[in-house]
């Protein structure tokens, strides 16, 4: 193995260990480039999105986090959002 990559691979492993400890991180991917981590994938709410970012920031060795996580609301919550949108359209 290239010894120059060892620190980056170690950081990647620590990040994966941390993400596996979370309940809502099954669809989260993390890409490590030096000490910068890019998060991608999806989560079920904005609070979970923020919590995942903070979880990764706490990992020793992480210098920066780029959060590209998408929030995909559960279907029942999306139906409620559409209801709000319809109500707003009726009352401009």
Short mmCIF file of C-alpha atoms in Angstrom, two decimals, residues 36-86:
data_model
loop_
_atom_site.label_atom_id
_atom_site.label_comp_id
_atom_site.label_asym_id
_atom_site.label_seq_id
_atom_site.Cartn_x
_atom_site.Cartn_y
_atom_site.Cartn_z
CA UNK A 36 -11.61 17.33 3.72
CA UNK A 37 -14.71 15.13 3.81
CA UNK A 38 -17.58 15.37 1.34
CA UNK A 39 -20.87 13.89 2.50
CA UNK A 40 -23.38 12.70 -0.09
CA UNK A 41 -26.47 10.54 -0.14
CA UNK A 42 -29.72 11.18 1.66
CA UNK A 43 -31.22 11.52 5.12
CA UNK A 44 -34.81 11.84 6.33
CA UNK A 45 -34.78 15.31 7.90
CA UNK A 46 -32.85 18.56 8.19
CA UNK A 47 -31.95 17.91 11.86
CA UNK A 48 -30.46 14.53 10.85
CA UNK A 49 -28.52 16.26 8.05
CA UNK A 50 -26.99 18.68 10.57
CA UNK A 51 -26.33 15.90 13.11
CA UNK A 52 -24.48 13.78 10.55
CA UNK A 53 -22.28 16.74 9.64
CA UNK A 54 -21.48 17.39 13.31
CA UNK A 55 -20.79 13.68 13.85
CA UNK A 56 -18.18 13.74 11.07
CA UNK A 57 -16.66 17.05 12.25
CA UNK A 58 -15.92 15.42 15.63
CA UNK A 59 -13.77 12.69 14.06
CA UNK A 60 -10.09 13.41 14.83
CA UNK A 61 -8.24 14.47 11.70
CA UNK A 62 -11.20 15.98 9.85
CA UNK A 63 -10.30 19.48 8.71
CA UNK A 64 -13.39 20.42 6.68
CA UNK A 65 -16.79 18.99 5.81
CA UNK A 66 -18.73 19.65 2.61
CA UNK A 67 -22.32 18.63 3.27
CA UNK A 68 -24.06 17.62 0.04
CA UNK A 69 -26.64 15.42 1.77
CA UNK A 70 -30.14 15.55 0.33
CA UNK A 71 -33.17 15.52 2.59
CA UNK A 72 -35.77 13.05 1.39
CA UNK A 73 -38.86 13.35 3.54
CA UNK A 74 -40.83 10.21 4.30
CA UNK A 75 -43.92 9.92 2.09
CA UNK A 76 -46.38 10.76 4.89
CA UNK A 77 -44.55 14.04 5.54
CA UNK A 78 -44.45 14.92 1.85
CA UNK A 79 -48.23 14.57 1.67
CA UNK A 80 -48.52 17.11 4.49
CA UNK A 81 -46.18 19.47 2.59
CA UNK A 82 -48.35 19.25 -0.52
CA UNK A 83 -51.38 20.07 1.59
CA UNK A 84 -49.65 23.21 2.86
CA UNK A 85 -48.70 24.21 -0.65
CA UNK A 86 -52.28 23.83 -1.85
#
